[in-house]
């Protein structure tokens, strides 16, 4: 599983989101993430400028704005639980 963190330069909420994301991923060996700086992509800026930071899995927004590790952890745990059904 691979998550995306949409962020910008000089964004305190984005810095906090990265910390929360790392906390949420602790204990999940098969989950990683990539940081995507929307400052370099006009399309992403247009869509997410006022929403960042944004945590996504595939095309689904998991959380945006103020990010907390619990919501991300809960999403990942639920994802893997449903895979086993």
Backbone as numpy.savetxt, mean C-alpha at the origin, in Angstrom:
# Nx Ny Nz CAx CAy CAz Cx Cy Cz
2.51 -12.60 -3.35 1.66 -11.43 -3.35 2.56 -10.19 -3.35
2.18 -9.22 -4.15 2.94 -7.98 -4.25 1.99 -6.79 -4.10
2.29 -5.91 -3.15 1.51 -4.71 -2.93 2.21 -3.52 -3.55
1.46 -2.46 -3.77 2.02 -1.21 -4.28 1.75 -0.11 -3.27
2.76 0.72 -3.05 2.61 1.91 -2.23 2.79 3.10 -3.16
1.69 3.80 -3.43 1.75 5.01 -4.25 2.06 6.16 -3.31
3.09 6.94 -3.65 3.55 8.00 -2.77 4.12 9.17 -3.56
4.56 10.19 -2.86 5.17 11.37 -3.47 6.40 11.76 -2.66
7.22 12.63 -3.23 8.35 13.20 -2.52 7.85 14.15 -1.44
8.61 14.25 -0.35 8.32 15.21 0.72 6.89 15.07 1.26
6.49 13.85 1.52 5.14 13.56 1.99 5.24 12.82 3.32
4.91 13.49 4.41 5.00 12.89 5.75 4.06 11.69 5.88
2.84 11.81 5.33 1.91 10.67 5.37 2.48 9.47 4.63
3.21 9.73 3.54 3.82 8.65 2.76 4.92 7.96 3.56
5.73 8.76 4.26 6.77 8.18 5.11 6.15 7.31 6.20
5.08 7.81 6.82 4.38 7.04 7.84 3.77 5.76 7.25
3.24 5.87 6.04 2.62 4.71 5.38 3.65 3.61 5.15
4.87 4.00 4.78 5.91 2.99 4.55 6.24 2.25 5.85
6.28 2.96 6.94 6.53 2.33 8.24 5.39 1.36 8.57
4.16 1.80 8.40 3.00 0.95 8.69 2.97 -0.28 7.79
3.32 -0.09 6.53 3.35 -1.21 5.58 4.39 -2.24 5.98
5.56 -1.78 6.37 6.61 -2.71 6.80 6.17 -3.48 8.05
5.51 -2.81 8.97 4.99 -3.49 10.16 3.96 -4.54 9.78
3.08 -4.21 8.86 2.02 -5.13 8.44 2.59 -6.37 7.75
3.69 -6.20 7.04 4.26 -7.32 6.28 5.11 -8.25 7.14
5.43 -7.81 8.34 6.24 -8.64 9.24 5.50 -9.95 9.51
6.13 -11.05 9.21 5.53 -12.35 9.42 4.93 -12.98 8.16
4.82 -12.20 7.10 4.34 -12.73 5.82 5.54 -12.87 4.89
6.04 -14.09 4.75 7.25 -14.31 3.95 7.04 -14.10 2.46
5.87 -14.40 1.96 5.63 -14.35 0.52 4.96 -13.06 0.05
5.08 -12.02 0.85 4.46 -10.74 0.49 5.54 -9.67 0.42
5.54 -8.94 -0.68 6.47 -7.84 -0.85 5.72 -6.61 -1.30
6.47 -5.54 -1.53 5.83 -4.32 -2.01 6.81 -3.54 -2.88
6.25 -2.67 -3.68 7.06 -1.74 -4.44 6.51 -0.34 -4.19
7.41 0.61 -4.07 7.02 2.01 -3.91 6.99 2.66 -5.29
5.92 3.36 -5.57 5.78 4.04 -6.85 5.58 5.52 -6.57
6.50 6.32 -7.05 6.44 7.76 -6.87 5.58 8.35 -7.98
4.41 8.87 -7.62 3.49 9.38 -8.64 3.97 10.70 -9.25
4.98 11.33 -8.67 5.51 12.59 -9.21 6.05 12.42 -10.63
6.37 11.21 -11.01 6.96 10.96 -12.32 5.99 10.38 -13.34
4.70 10.36 -12.99 3.70 9.76 -13.88 2.45 10.64 -13.88
2.21 11.34 -14.98 1.07 12.26 -15.06 -0.27 11.57 -14.84
-0.42 10.37 -15.35 -1.68 9.64 -15.20 -1.94 9.30 -13.74
-0.91 8.81 -13.06 -1.06 8.49 -11.64 -1.30 9.75 -10.82
-0.62 10.84 -11.17 -0.84 12.10 -10.46 -2.30 12.55 -10.57
-2.83 12.47 -11.77 -4.20 12.90 -12.00 -5.19 12.07 -11.17
-4.94 10.78 -11.08 -5.87 9.88 -10.40 -5.70 9.88 -8.88
-4.45 9.98 -8.39 -4.19 9.76 -6.98 -3.62 10.95 -6.21
-3.43 12.09 -6.85 -2.76 13.23 -6.22 -3.32 13.56 -4.83
-4.62 13.63 -4.72 -5.24 14.02 -3.45 -5.52 12.83 -2.54
-5.18 11.63 -2.98 -5.50 10.43 -2.22 -4.28 9.79 -1.56
-3.08 10.18 -1.94 -1.90 9.49 -1.46 -1.68 9.72 0.02
-1.02 8.81 0.68 -0.51 7.56 0.15 -1.65 6.56 -0.09
-1.39 5.65 -1.02 -2.37 4.62 -1.37 -1.68 3.27 -1.36
-2.28 2.30 -0.68 -1.80 0.92 -0.69 -2.74 0.13 -1.59
-2.16 -0.58 -2.57 -2.97 -1.34 -3.52 -2.46 -2.78 -3.64
-3.39 -3.64 -4.00 -3.05 -5.01 -4.40 -3.73 -5.23 -5.74
-2.92 -5.50 -6.74 -3.40 -5.56 -8.12 -4.07 -4.21 -8.41
-5.33 -4.16 -8.75 -5.99 -2.88 -9.02 -6.92 -2.46 -7.89
-6.86 -3.15 -6.76 -7.75 -2.86 -5.65 -7.06 -1.97 -4.61
-7.69 -0.87 -4.25 -7.18 0.00 -3.19 -7.51 -0.64 -1.86
-6.49 -0.90 -1.07 -6.66 -1.47 0.26 -6.90 -0.36 1.27
-6.12 0.70 1.14 -6.25 1.82 2.07 -5.60 3.05 1.44
-6.10 4.23 1.83 -5.53 5.48 1.33 -5.60 6.55 2.41
-4.76 7.56 2.27 -4.73 8.63 3.27 -3.92 8.22 4.46
-4.55 8.12 5.61 -3.85 7.69 6.82 -3.86 6.16 6.84
-2.67 5.59 6.77 -2.49 4.14 6.64 -2.19 3.54 8.01
-2.83 2.41 8.33 -2.50 1.71 9.57 -2.17 0.25 9.24
-1.24 -0.29 10.01 -0.76 -1.64 9.73 -1.85 -2.68 9.90
-2.79 -2.46 10.82 -3.82 -3.46 11.10 -4.68 -3.73 9.87
-5.11 -2.69 9.17 -5.96 -2.85 7.99 -5.23 -3.63 6.89
-3.97 -3.31 6.69 -3.17 -4.01 5.67 -2.98 -5.47 6.07
-2.61 -5.70 7.32 -2.39 -7.06 7.81 -3.67 -7.88 7.68
-4.79 -7.29 8.05 -6.07 -7.97 7.95 -6.41 -8.34 6.50
-6.12 -7.44 5.56 -6.36 -7.70 4.15 -5.50 -8.89 3.67
-4.23 -8.86 4.00 -3.32 -9.93 3.57 -3.75 -11.27 4.16
-4.04 -11.27 5.44 -4.47 -12.49 6.11 -5.75 -13.04 5.47
-6.69 -12.17 5.19 -7.93 -12.58 4.53 -7.70 -13.11 3.13
-6.77 -12.49 2.42 -6.44 -12.93 1.06 -5.93 -14.36 1.07
-4.99 -14.65 1.96 -4.42 -15.99 2.01 -5.42 -17.01 2.58
-6.30 -16.59 3.46 -7.33 -17.47 3.98 -8.28 -17.90 2.86
-8.68 -16.95 2.02 -9.58 -17.27 0.91 -8.93 -18.12 -0.17
-7.60 -18.01 -0.30 -6.90 -18.86 -1.27 -6.98 -20.33 -0.88
-7.00 -20.58 0.44 -7.01 -21.96 0.92 -8.38 -22.60 0.91
-9.41 -21.83 0.60 -10.77 -22.39 0.62 -11.08 -23.18 -0.63
